[in-house]
Coordinates of C-alpha atoms in Angstrom, one line a residue:
Chain A
X1 CA 31.6 8.4 -3.9
X2 CA 29.2 8.6 -6.5
X3 CA 26.4 11.4 -5.7
X4 CA 24.2 10.3 -8.5
X5 CA 22.8 7.4 -6.4
X6 CA 21.3 9.5 -4.2
X7 CA 19.5 11.7 -6.8
X8 CA 16.6 9.5 -7.2
X9 CA 15.6 9.9 -3.7
X10 CA 16.6 13.6 -3.0
X11 CA 14.9 15.0 -6.3
X12 CA 11.4 13.5 -5.8
X13 CA 11.6 14.8 -2.4
X14 CA 12.9 18.2 -3.1
X15 CA 10.2 18.6 -6.1
X16 CA 7.4 17.2 -3.9
X17 CA 8.0 19.6 -1.0
X18 CA 8.2 22.6 -3.4
X19 CA 4.8 21.7 -4.9
X20 CA 3.5 21.2 -1.1
X21 CA 4.7 25.1 -0.6
X22 CA 3.1 25.9 -3.8
X23 CA -0.3 24.1 -3.0
X24 CA -2.4 27.1 -4.1
X25 CA -0.9 27.8 -7.0
X26 CA -2.1 27.1 -10.6
X27 CA -2.5 23.4 -11.5
X28 CA -0.2 24.3 -14.6
X29 CA 2.7 24.8 -12.3
X30 CA 2.4 21.4 -10.4
X31 CA 2.2 19.8 -13.4
X32 CA 5.5 21.3 -15.0
X33 CA 7.5 20.6 -11.6
X34 CA 6.1 17.2 -11.6
X35 CA 6.8 16.2 -15.0
X36 CA 10.6 17.8 -15.0
X37 CA 11.1 15.8 -11.7
X38 CA 10.1 12.6 -13.2
X39 CA 11.7 12.8 -16.3
X40 CA 15.0 14.1 -14.8
X41 CA 14.7 11.1 -12.4
X42 CA 14.1 8.7 -15.3
X43 CA 17.2 10.0 -17.0
X44 CA 19.2 9.7 -14.1
X45 CA 18.3 6.0 -13.4
X46 CA 18.6 5.3 -17.1
X47 CA 22.6 6.4 -16.4
X48 CA 22.8 4.3 -12.9
X49 CA 21.1 1.4 -14.6
X50 CA 24.0 1.7 -17.7
X51 CA 26.6 2.2 -14.6
X52 CA 25.6 -0.8 -12.9
X53 CA 24.9 -3.2 -15.6
X54 CA 28.7 -2.5 -17.0
X55 CA 30.3 -2.1 -13.5
X56 CA 30.8 -3.2 -10.0
X57 CA 28.1 -2.6 -7.1
X58 CA 28.3 0.7 -6.0
X59 CA 27.4 1.9 -2.2
X60 CA 26.5 5.4 -1.2
X61 CA 27.2 6.2 2.5
X62 CA 24.9 9.0 4.0
X63 CA 26.7 11.3 6.1
X64 CA 29.8 9.3 5.8
X65 CA 29.1 7.0 8.6
X66 CA 30.7 4.2 7.3
X67 CA 28.9 0.8 7.4
X68 CA 27.8 -1.1 9.5
X69 CA 27.2 1.8 11.6
X70 CA 25.3 4.4 9.2
X71 CA 22.6 4.0 6.6
X72 CA 23.7 2.9 3.3
X73 CA 22.2 2.9 -0.4
X74 CA 23.5 0.0 -2.4
X75 CA 23.3 0.2 -6.2
X76 CA 23.5 -3.2 -7.8
X77 CA 22.1 -4.4 -10.8
X78 CA 18.8 -5.8 -9.6
X79 CA 18.0 -2.3 -7.5
X80 CA 19.4 -0.3 -10.5
X81 CA 16.9 -2.0 -13.2
X82 CA 14.0 -1.6 -10.3
X83 CA 14.5 2.2 -10.0
X84 CA 15.0 2.5 -13.8
X85 CA 11.5 0.8 -14.4
X86 CA 9.6 2.6 -11.4
X87 CA 10.9 6.0 -12.5
X88 CA 10.0 5.7 -16.3
X89 CA 6.8 3.9 -15.2
X90 CA 6.0 7.0 -13.1
X91 CA 6.9 9.4 -16.0
X92 CA 4.4 7.7 -18.3
X93 CA 1.6 7.6 -15.8
X94 CA 2.2 11.3 -14.9
X95 CA 1.8 12.3 -18.6
X96 CA -1.6 10.5 -18.5
X97 CA -2.6 12.0 -15.3
X98 CA -2.0 15.5 -16.3
X99 CA -4.9 15.0 -19.0
X100 CA -7.4 15.7 -16.2
X101 CA -7.1 13.1 -13.3
X102 CA -4.7 15.4 -11.1
X103 CA -7.7 18.1 -11.1
X104 CA -9.8 16.1 -8.7
X105 CA -7.6 16.8 -5.9
X106 CA -4.9 19.7 -5.0
X107 CA -1.9 17.3 -3.8
X108 CA -2.1 14.7 -6.2
X109 CA 1.4 15.8 -7.7
X110 CA 3.1 16.2 -4.3
X111 CA 2.2 12.8 -3.2
X112 CA 3.1 11.4 -6.7
X113 CA 6.7 12.6 -6.2
X114 CA 6.7 11.2 -2.4
X115 CA 5.3 8.0 -3.7
X116 CA 8.3 8.0 -6.2
X117 CA 10.5 8.7 -3.5
X118 CA 9.3 5.8 -1.0
X119 CA 9.4 3.3 -4.0
X120 CA 12.9 4.4 -5.0
X121 CA 14.2 4.2 -1.6
X122 CA 12.8 0.9 -0.8
X123 CA 14.9 -0.3 -3.7
X124 CA 18.1 1.2 -3.1
X125 CA 18.5 0.9 0.6
X126 CA 21.0 -1.4 2.2
X127 CA 19.5 -1.1 5.9
X128 CA 16.6 -3.4 7.0
X129 CA 15.2 -0.4 9.3
X130 CA 15.6 2.0 6.9
X131 CA 13.6 -0.3 4.3
X132 CA 10.7 0.1 6.8
X133 CA 11.0 3.6 6.9
X134 CA 10.9 3.8 3.0
X135 CA 8.1 1.4 3.1
X136 CA 6.3 3.7 5.5
X137 CA 7.1 6.9 2.8
X138 CA 5.6 4.8 0.1
X139 CA 2.6 3.5 2.1
X140 CA 1.6 6.8 3.2
X141 CA 1.7 8.5 -0.1
X142 CA -0.2 5.7 -1.5
X143 CA -2.9 6.0 1.1
X144 CA -3.4 9.6 -0.5
X145 CA -3.1 8.5 -3.7
X146 CA -5.7 5.4 -3.7
X147 CA -8.1 7.9 -2.2
X148 CA -7.4 10.6 -4.7
X149 CA -11.0 11.7 -6.2
X150 CA -12.8 10.3 -3.3
X151 CA -16.2 8.6 -3.6
X152 CA -17.7 5.7 -1.5
X153 CA -16.1 2.7 -3.0
X154 CA -13.0 4.1 -3.0
X155 CA -13.0 5.4 0.8
X156 CA -13.9 1.7 1.6
X157 CA -11.4 -0.3 -0.3
X158 CA -8.9 2.5 0.7
X159 CA -9.4 1.9 4.6
X160 CA -9.0 -1.6 4.1
X161 CA -5.9 -1.2 2.5
X162 CA -4.7 1.2 5.2
X163 CA -5.6 -0.9 7.9
X164 CA -4.1 -4.0 6.7
X165 CA -0.7 -2.2 5.9
X166 CA -0.7 -0.6 9.5
X167 CA -0.9 -4.1 10.9
X168 CA 1.7 -5.1 8.5
X169 CA 4.2 -2.3 9.7
X170 CA 3.5 -3.5 13.3
X171 CA 4.6 -7.1 12.4
X172 CA 7.7 -5.8 10.3
X173 CA 9.1 -4.1 13.5
X174 CA 8.3 -7.2 15.5
X175 CA 10.2 -9.1 12.7
X176 CA 13.3 -6.4 12.7
X177 CA 13.2 -6.1 16.8
X178 CA 13.7 -10.1 16.6
X179 CA 16.5 -10.0 14.2
X180 CA 18.3 -7.1 15.7
X181 CA 18.1 -8.7 19.2
X182 CA 19.9 -11.6 18.1
X183 CA 22.1 -10.1 15.5
X184 CA 22.9 -6.7 16.8
X185 CA 22.9 -5.2 13.2
X186 CA 20.4 -3.8 10.8
X187 CA 22.9 -3.4 7.8
X188 CA 21.9 -6.4 5.6
X189 CA 25.3 -7.3 4.5
X190 CA 26.7 -7.1 8.1
X191 CA 23.3 -9.3 9.1
X192 CA 24.1 -11.8 6.5
X193 CA 27.8 -12.3 8.1
X194 CA 26.6 -12.2 11.7
X195 CA 24.0 -14.7 10.7
X196 CA 26.7 -17.0 9.5
X197 CA 28.1 -17.0 13.0
X198 CA 24.9 -17.3 15.0
X199 CA 24.9 -20.0 17.5
X200 CA 22.5 -22.8 17.2
X201 CA 20.6 -22.2 20.3
X202 CA 19.1 -19.2 18.5
X203 CA 18.1 -21.2 15.2
X204 CA 14.2 -21.3 16.1
X205 CA 14.1 -17.6 17.0
X206 CA 16.2 -16.3 13.9
X207 CA 14.2 -18.6 11.3
X208 CA 10.7 -17.2 13.2
X209 CA 12.3 -13.7 12.5
X210 CA 12.9 -14.2 9.1
X211 CA 9.6 -16.0 8.4
X212 CA 7.6 -13.0 10.1
X213 CA 9.2 -10.6 8.0
X214 CA 8.1 -13.0 4.9
X215 CA 4.7 -12.4 6.0
X216 CA 5.0 -8.8 5.8
X217 CA 6.7 -9.0 2.2
X218 CA 3.8 -11.5 1.1
X219 CA 1.1 -8.6 2.4
X220 CA 3.2 -6.1 -0.1
X221 CA 3.7 -8.5 -2.6
X222 CA -0.1 -9.9 -2.4
X223 CA 0.5 -13.6 -1.9
X224 CA -2.4 -15.7 -1.4
X225 CA -3.8 -15.3 2.1
X226 CA -3.1 -11.5 2.1
X227 CA -4.1 -10.5 -1.4
X228 CA -7.7 -9.6 -0.6
X229 CA -7.2 -5.8 -0.2
X230 CA -6.0 -5.6 -3.7
X231 CA -8.4 -6.2 -6.3
X232 CA -10.6 -3.5 -5.0
X233 CA -7.9 -0.9 -3.8
X234 CA -6.2 -1.2 -7.4
X235 CA -9.5 -1.5 -9.2
X236 CA -11.6 1.3 -8.1
X237 CA -8.5 3.8 -7.6
X238 CA -8.0 6.4 -10.6
X239 CA -6.2 4.9 -13.5
X240 CA -2.8 6.6 -13.2
X241 CA -2.6 5.6 -9.7
X242 CA -3.5 1.7 -10.5
X243 CA -1.2 2.1 -13.1
X244 CA 1.9 3.1 -10.8
X245 CA 0.9 0.7 -8.2
X246 CA 1.6 -1.9 -10.9
X247 CA 5.0 -1.8 -9.8
X248 CA 4.1 -1.4 -5.8
X249 CA 3.7 -5.3 -5.7
X250 CA 7.0 -5.9 -7.3
X251 CA 8.7 -4.0 -4.2
X252 CA 7.2 -6.6 -2.4
X253 CA 8.8 -9.3 -4.9
X254 CA 12.0 -7.7 -4.8
X255 CA 12.4 -7.4 -1.0
X256 CA 11.7 -11.3 -0.6
X257 CA 14.5 -11.6 -3.7
X258 CA 16.9 -9.4 -1.8
X259 CA 16.2 -10.4 1.9
X260 CA 16.1 -14.2 1.2
X261 CA 19.3 -14.5 -0.8
X262 CA 21.2 -12.0 0.8
X263 CA 20.4 -12.6 4.6
X264 CA 18.9 -16.0 4.4
X265 CA 21.0 -17.5 1.7
X266 CA 22.9 -20.7 1.5
X267 CA 25.6 -19.4 3.8
X268 CA 23.1 -18.5 6.7
X269 CA 24.1 -21.2 9.0
X270 CA 21.0 -22.3 11.2
X271 CA 18.6 -20.1 9.2
X272 CA 20.0 -21.1 5.9
X273 CA 17.1 -20.9 3.1
X274 CA 14.5 -20.5 5.4
X275 CA 12.1 -19.5 3.0
X276 CA 12.7 -22.3 0.3
X277 CA 9.8 -24.8 1.5
X278 CA 7.3 -22.0 1.7
X279 CA 7.7 -19.8 -1.3
X280 CA 6.8 -22.0 -4.3
X281 CA 3.4 -23.5 -2.9
X282 CA 2.2 -20.3 -1.7
X283 CA 3.1 -18.5 -4.7
X284 CA 1.5 -21.3 -7.0
X285 CA -1.8 -21.4 -5.0
X286 CA -1.6 -17.6 -5.5
X287 CA -1.6 -18.1 -9.3
X288 CA -4.4 -20.1 -8.9
X289 CA -6.5 -17.9 -7.0
X290 CA -5.4 -15.1 -9.1
X291 CA -6.5 -16.5 -12.4
X292 CA -9.7 -17.7 -10.7
X293 CA -10.5 -14.0 -9.9
X294 CA -9.3 -13.0 -13.5
X295 CA -12.2 -15.2 -14.9
X296 CA -15.0 -14.3 -12.1
X297 CA -14.5 -10.6 -12.4
X298 CA -17.4 -8.7 -13.8
X299 CA -15.5 -5.3 -14.0
X300 CA -12.7 -4.5 -16.6
X301 CA -10.6 -3.0 -14.0
X302 CA -11.2 -5.6 -11.3
X303 CA -9.9 -8.2 -14.1
X304 CA -6.6 -6.4 -14.3
X305 CA -6.1 -6.0 -10.7
X306 CA -6.5 -9.9 -10.5
X307 CA -4.1 -10.1 -13.2
X308 CA -1.8 -8.3 -11.0
X309 CA -2.0 -11.0 -8.4
X310 CA -1.7 -13.9 -10.8
X311 CA 1.3 -12.3 -12.3
X312 CA 3.0 -11.9 -8.8
X313 CA 2.1 -15.7 -8.4
X314 CA 4.0 -16.5 -11.5
X315 CA 6.9 -14.3 -10.7
X316 CA 7.2 -15.6 -6.8
X317 CA 6.5 -19.2 -8.1
X318 CA 9.6 -19.0 -10.8
X319 CA 11.9 -17.1 -8.1
X320 CA 10.8 -19.7 -5.3
X321 CA 12.9 -22.6 -7.1
X322 CA 15.9 -20.3 -6.4
X323 CA 17.8 -21.3 -9.3
X324 CA 20.0 -19.2 -11.3
X325 CA 18.2 -19.8 -14.7
X326 CA 14.9 -19.2 -12.9
X327 CA 15.6 -16.0 -11.4
X328 CA 17.5 -14.6 -14.7
X329 CA 14.1 -15.6 -16.4
X330 CA 11.8 -13.9 -13.7
X331 CA 13.8 -10.5 -14.2
X332 CA 13.1 -10.7 -18.1
X333 CA 9.2 -11.1 -17.3
X334 CA 9.4 -8.7 -14.6
X335 CA 9.6 -5.4 -16.8
X336 CA 7.0 -6.9 -19.2
X337 CA 4.3 -7.6 -16.7
X338 CA 4.9 -4.2 -14.9
X339 CA 4.2 -2.3 -18.2
X340 CA 1.7 -4.0 -19.6
X341 CA -0.5 -4.3 -16.5
X342 CA -0.1 -0.7 -16.4
X343 CA -1.1 -0.1 -20.0
X344 CA -3.8 -2.2 -19.4
X345 CA -5.3 0.1 -16.6
X346 CA -4.7 3.1 -18.5
X347 CA -6.5 1.5 -21.8
X348 CA -9.6 0.1 -19.3
X349 CA -9.8 3.9 -17.9
X350 CA -10.2 5.1 -21.4
X351 CA -12.7 2.5 -22.5
X352 CA -14.8 3.3 -19.0
X353 CA -15.0 7.1 -20.1
X354 CA -16.4 6.6 -23.4
X355 CA -19.0 4.0 -22.0
X356 CA -22.2 5.8 -21.4
X357 CA -23.9 3.8 -18.7
X358 CA -22.1 0.3 -17.8
X359 CA -18.4 2.2 -17.3
X360 CA -16.0 -0.5 -16.8
X361 CA -18.5 -3.2 -15.9
X362 CA -18.7 -6.2 -18.3
X363 CA -22.1 -5.7 -19.7
X364 CA -23.2 -4.7 -22.8
X365 CA -23.7 -0.9 -23.7
X366 CA -23.8 1.3 -26.5
X367 CA -20.4 1.3 -28.6
X368 CA -17.6 3.4 -27.2
X369 CA -17.1 6.8 -29.3
X370 CA -13.7 5.9 -31.0
X371 CA -14.1 2.3 -31.6
X372 CA -10.9 1.6 -33.8
X373 CA -8.4 3.4 -31.5
X374 CA -9.7 1.8 -28.2
X375 CA -10.4 -1.4 -30.0
X376 CA -6.5 -1.7 -31.2
X377 CA -5.1 -0.6 -28.1
X378 CA -7.1 -3.2 -26.1
X379 CA -6.0 -5.8 -28.6
X380 CA -2.2 -4.9 -28.6
X381 CA -2.3 -5.0 -24.8
X382 CA -4.3 -8.2 -24.3
X383 CA -1.8 -10.2 -26.8
X384 CA 0.9 -8.8 -24.5
X385 CA -0.5 -9.9 -21.5
X386 CA -2.0 -12.9 -22.6
X387 CA 1.3 -14.2 -23.8
X388 CA 0.8 -14.5 -27.6
X389 CA 3.6 -15.1 -29.8
X390 CA 4.6 -11.8 -31.6
X391 CA 4.8 -9.6 -28.3
X392 CA 6.8 -9.9 -25.0
X393 CA 4.2 -12.0 -23.0
X394 CA 5.3 -15.0 -25.0
X395 CA 8.9 -14.5 -24.9
X396 CA 8.8 -13.8 -21.1
X397 CA 6.8 -16.9 -20.3
X398 CA 8.7 -18.9 -22.6
X399 CA 12.1 -18.1 -20.9
X400 CA 10.4 -18.6 -17.5
X401 CA 9.0 -22.0 -18.4
X402 CA 12.8 -22.9 -19.8
X403 CA 14.4 -21.5 -16.7
X404 CA 12.5 -23.7 -14.3
X405 CA 12.9 -26.9 -16.3
X406 CA 15.3 -28.8 -14.2
X407 CA 13.4 -28.3 -11.1
X408 CA 11.5 -30.8 -9.4
X409 CA 8.3 -29.0 -9.3
X410 CA 8.5 -28.0 -12.8
X411 CA 5.6 -30.1 -13.9
X412 CA 3.4 -27.9 -11.4
X413 CA 4.8 -24.6 -12.2
X414 CA 4.5 -25.3 -16.3
X415 CA 0.9 -26.7 -16.0
X416 CA -0.1 -23.9 -13.6
X417 CA 1.5 -21.1 -15.6
X418 CA 0.0 -22.3 -18.8
X419 CA -3.6 -22.7 -17.5
X420 CA -3.3 -19.5 -15.8
X421 CA -2.3 -17.7 -19.3
X422 CA -5.2 -19.6 -20.9
X423 CA -7.6 -18.4 -18.3
X424 CA -6.2 -14.8 -19.0
X425 CA -6.8 -15.2 -22.6
X426 CA -10.5 -16.3 -21.9
X427 CA -10.9 -13.5 -19.5
X428 CA -9.6 -10.8 -21.8
X429 CA -11.3 -12.4 -24.9
X430 CA -14.7 -12.4 -23.3
X431 CA -14.0 -8.9 -22.0
X432 CA -12.9 -7.5 -25.3
X433 CA -16.0 -8.9 -27.2
X434 CA -18.2 -7.6 -24.7
X435 CA -17.0 -4.4 -24.9
X436 CA -16.5 -4.0 -28.6
X437 CA -18.7 -6.1 -30.4
X438 CA -21.6 -7.4 -28.2
X439 CA -22.8 -3.6 -27.8
X440 CA -26.5 -2.2 -28.2
X441 CA -26.7 -0.2 -31.3
X442 CA -27.3 3.6 -31.3
X443 CA -30.5 4.6 -32.7
X444 CA -29.4 5.5 -36.5
X445 CA -26.0 4.6 -37.7
X446 CA -24.5 7.7 -38.7
X447 CA -21.2 9.0 -39.8
X448 CA -19.9 10.6 -36.3
X449 CA -20.7 9.1 -33.0
X450 CA -19.5 12.0 -30.8
X451 CA -22.5 14.3 -32.6
X452 CA -25.1 12.4 -31.4
X453 CA -27.0 13.0 -28.3
X454 CA -26.2 10.5 -25.8
X455 CA -22.3 10.8 -26.8
X456 CA -22.3 14.3 -26.8
X457 CA -20.6 14.9 -23.2
X458 CA -18.1 12.1 -23.5
X459 CA -14.4 13.0 -23.9
X460 CA -12.7 12.5 -27.1
X461 CA -9.1 11.2 -26.8
X462 CA -6.5 13.5 -28.9
X463 CA -3.1 12.1 -29.9
X464 CA -1.7 13.6 -26.6
X465 CA -3.9 11.7 -24.6
X466 CA -3.1 8.4 -26.2
X467 CA 0.8 9.0 -26.3
X468 CA 1.7 7.8 -23.0
X469 CA -0.5 4.4 -23.7
X470 CA 1.4 4.0 -26.8
X471 CA 5.0 4.2 -25.4
X472 CA 4.0 1.8 -22.8
X473 CA 2.5 -0.6 -25.5
X474 CA 5.6 0.2 -27.4
X475 CA 7.8 -1.4 -24.9
X476 CA 6.2 -4.9 -25.3
X477 CA 7.8 -5.2 -29.1
X478 CA 11.1 -3.4 -27.8
X479 CA 11.5 -6.2 -24.9
X480 CA 11.2 -8.6 -28.1
X481 CA 13.5 -7.1 -30.1
X482 CA 16.2 -6.5 -27.4
X483 CA 15.5 -9.9 -26.2
X484 CA 19.1 -11.2 -26.4
X485 CA 20.8 -8.4 -24.5
X486 CA 17.7 -8.5 -21.8
X487 CA 18.3 -12.1 -21.3
X488 CA 22.1 -11.8 -20.9
X489 CA 21.2 -9.0 -18.3
X490 CA 18.7 -11.3 -16.5
X491 CA 21.7 -13.6 -16.2
X492 CA 24.2 -11.1 -14.9
X493 CA 21.4 -9.9 -12.5
X494 CA 21.1 -13.4 -11.3
X495 CA 24.8 -14.1 -11.2
X496 CA 25.0 -11.1 -8.7
X497 CA 22.2 -12.3 -6.7
X498 CA 22.8 -15.6 -6.2
X499 CA 26.6 -15.1 -5.0
X500 CA 25.8 -12.5 -2.0
X501 CA 29.5 -12.1 -1.5
X502 CA 29.8 -9.5 -4.0
X503 CA 27.5 -7.7 -2.5
X504 CA 28.9 -8.1 1.1
X505 CA 32.4 -7.3 -0.3
X506 CA 31.0 -4.0 -1.8
X507 CA 29.4 -2.9 1.6
X508 CA 32.0 -4.1 4.2
X509 CA 35.2 -5.2 2.4
X510 CA 36.9 -8.4 1.8
X511 CA 37.7 -8.9 5.5
X512 CA 33.8 -9.8 6.1
X513 CA 33.8 -12.1 3.1
X514 CA 36.5 -13.8 4.9
X515 CA 34.5 -13.9 8.1
X516 CA 31.6 -15.1 6.3
X517 CA 33.8 -17.9 4.5
X518 CA 35.2 -19.1 7.8
X519 CA 31.6 -19.8 8.9
X520 CA 31.7 -22.8 6.7
X521 CA 29.5 -21.1 3.9
X522 CA 30.0 -21.4 0.4
Chain B
X1 CA 11.6 -7.8 35.2
X2 CA 11.7 -9.9 32.2
X3 CA 8.5 -11.9 33.2
X4 CA 6.6 -8.8 34.0
X5 CA 7.7 -7.2 30.9
X6 CA 6.8 -10.1 28.7
X7 CA 3.4 -10.8 30.6
X8 CA 2.6 -6.9 30.0
X9 CA 3.2 -7.2 26.4
X10 CA 1.6 -10.3 25.9
X11 CA -1.8 -8.8 27.4
X12 CA -1.4 -5.2 25.2
X13 CA -0.9 -7.6 22.0
X14 CA -4.1 -10.0 22.9
X15 CA -6.2 -7.0 23.8
X16 CA -5.2 -5.2 20.7
X17 CA -5.7 -7.9 18.5
X18 CA -9.0 -8.7 20.0
X19 CA -10.0 -5.1 19.5
X20 CA -8.7 -5.3 15.7
X21 CA -11.0 -8.0 14.9
X22 CA -14.3 -5.8 15.9
X23 CA -16.4 -4.7 13.3
X24 CA -16.7 -0.9 13.9
X25 CA -13.8 1.5 13.1
X26 CA -13.4 2.9 16.5
X27 CA -12.4 -0.2 18.4
X28 CA -10.2 -1.3 15.1
X29 CA -8.2 2.0 15.5
X30 CA -7.9 1.5 19.3
X31 CA -6.5 -1.8 18.6
X32 CA -4.4 -0.7 16.1
X33 CA -3.0 2.0 18.8
X34 CA -2.5 -0.7 21.3
X35 CA -0.6 -3.2 19.0
X36 CA 1.7 -0.1 18.0
X37 CA 2.5 0.5 21.5
X38 CA 3.2 -3.2 22.5
X39 CA 5.5 -3.3 19.4
X40 CA 7.3 -0.1 20.5
X41 CA 7.9 -1.8 23.5
X42 CA 9.1 -4.9 21.9
X43 CA 11.4 -3.0 19.7
X44 CA 12.8 -1.3 22.6
X45 CA 13.7 -4.5 24.5
X46 CA 15.5 -6.0 21.6
X47 CA 18.5 -3.9 23.3
X48 CA 18.2 -6.4 26.4
X49 CA 16.5 -4.9 29.8
X50 CA 19.1 -3.2 32.0
X51 CA 18.8 -1.2 35.2
X52 CA 21.4 1.5 36.2
X53 CA 23.4 1.6 33.2
X54 CA 24.2 4.9 31.1
X55 CA 21.9 5.2 28.1
X56 CA 25.1 6.3 26.2
X57 CA 28.9 5.2 26.6
X58 CA 30.1 6.7 30.0
X59 CA 33.7 6.6 30.8
X60 CA 32.9 5.3 34.2
X61 CA 31.2 2.2 33.3
X62 CA 32.2 -0.7 31.4
X63 CA 28.5 -1.6 30.1
X64 CA 25.9 0.5 28.6
X65 CA 22.5 0.2 27.4
X66 CA 22.0 -0.1 23.6
X67 CA 21.2 3.1 22.4
X68 CA 20.2 1.9 18.8
X69 CA 16.9 0.5 19.9
X70 CA 16.1 3.7 21.4
X71 CA 16.6 5.8 18.1
X72 CA 14.4 2.8 16.4
X73 CA 11.7 3.4 18.7
X74 CA 11.7 7.0 18.3
X75 CA 11.5 6.7 14.7
X76 CA 8.8 4.2 15.3
X77 CA 6.7 6.2 17.3
X78 CA 6.7 9.3 15.2
X79 CA 5.7 6.9 12.1
X80 CA 3.1 5.2 14.1
X81 CA 1.5 8.6 15.5
X82 CA 1.1 9.9 11.9
X83 CA -0.4 6.9 10.7
X84 CA -2.7 6.8 13.6
X85 CA -3.5 10.5 12.8
X86 CA -4.3 9.5 9.1
X87 CA -6.6 6.7 10.1
X88 CA -8.7 8.4 12.3
X89 CA -9.2 11.2 9.5
X90 CA -9.9 8.4 7.0
X91 CA -12.3 6.6 9.7
X92 CA -14.5 10.0 10.0
X93 CA -14.6 10.5 6.2
X94 CA -15.8 7.2 5.6
X95 CA -18.3 7.3 8.6
X96 CA -19.6 10.3 6.5
X97 CA -19.5 9.1 3.2
X98 CA -20.7 5.5 3.7
X99 CA -23.4 6.4 6.3
X100 CA -22.1 3.8 8.8
X101 CA -19.2 3.3 10.9
X102 CA -18.7 -0.3 10.1
X103 CA -15.2 -1.4 8.3
X104 CA -17.2 -2.6 5.3
X105 CA -19.7 0.3 5.4
X106 CA -22.7 -1.8 6.4
X107 CA -25.9 -0.1 7.8
X108 CA -27.2 -1.0 11.2
X109 CA -29.8 -3.4 10.2
X110 CA -27.5 -5.5 8.1
X111 CA -24.8 -6.2 11.2

């Protein structure tokens, strides 16, 4: 058994606990421990990604209780990619956070490690009740992080976020209860096999159970009727937290992709493809609503938060076609949108701190202190997010549009994705011109803005401050340069997901696959 | 017994949902708690209702109550308890910071 698989969970858990014990020690110690842990987890998940990309699906059996009885962790290509993205993003966000954000509260670093544990656990687990537990760990840490730093707006947005997610947890348990009551198993691979044999009397209940779970995952992913918590929660929280949360909505996307291909896939008998009529329309409407929010926002951070909604809509619309090409294309888009939105949250925070009165609001103000630096960073991130040619947004969107072209709803997806992209560009262009061009001039144009009175107290960014943002932005051209291997990897992931027999064989052995086949599945 | 159980669950869920839709934080938290209880009961019966059966396998009896939902409920109770504790603290802090116990932080006269 490969013990490396469980390391991305144990390391943050251990480090978080140590940081809690050292709560009254110096912030420098917290920072060192947090950074070491995140860096190690990034390296480990990188190694796991390499193993998963070149090898078969691996399983880690906790306590050696062999499936379907115990809890298992499963490392396939999709989960390996997701934990690598999460860990890398967490490390870069932490590099930014240690420049000052973490000083607003004592427990930032401990919560950050527990957050990492929860997200990585949700990606790795192969058991649906354990998924619930990791969701709760992830949410409890995120409640603390959303409220980090305090303030009335954060508290208000945080309260909505907490209460909605508490309701979501209850609904998750109802869904799991229905499915366990009918199938008698919680191991996802075993549930898939049992669902294939489920009698047709239970069809309605099984389908209802599946769709109740979709409601919870839609809340996590921020799909249309359930995204209203996101713009305020993400827009008003501290920047590194918002940047890390760029991957939290992707937990919802991942779980939808996992559960509705593995458990409720083609072979699921009476509940086969239960999500197919729902996902695409809901995702397209989310894309439209998110794009309208992007244009309508009067605050830069909220604009970006709505871009998260629009990107989830795009991603799930493409996944909603359930084609192999489309899923492969979505895999190419996913890292791009996660890293670029995160970069944009950090850049917006740097802009906010250097504007004297307006903060992140899109109203004219005196110029920012380091106009060239911030202007160039904003331009780079905007080109990437907006989907303009040299950077990864363009290649990723083209790949997606090509991936869905054989689907019947392709005209809808094409036009809405393209219009959404155009609205995003307009909003970013407008934000950039208000912040950098439509400025109120300083009293007398001088050599150094920082020596003047109104600018005297604002922070000046050193190379170390900008470094994590630069790394995040550098990922975009890298995604273009290595577009070939990335697209091949996307196909490898999609091939693995759309044939759940590989997953079931890795977890339960070939007998289970034979049982699945005998039910008349593919 | 099934009928009694489902009526109880239904009433609890209905009360929970009603309280959750109120505007002040205290009834909302009560509603969340009630909903949590109802869900725990629901999870418990996913192993079916039995009377006079051993909780875990016993050599004298052929049948036994499903032990897994009991373990699940235990986990769910612990998590739910922690979450309620957290949301109570959050609501107290919000009423301090926003100067109102409305979930949207509205003042008395705005309603």
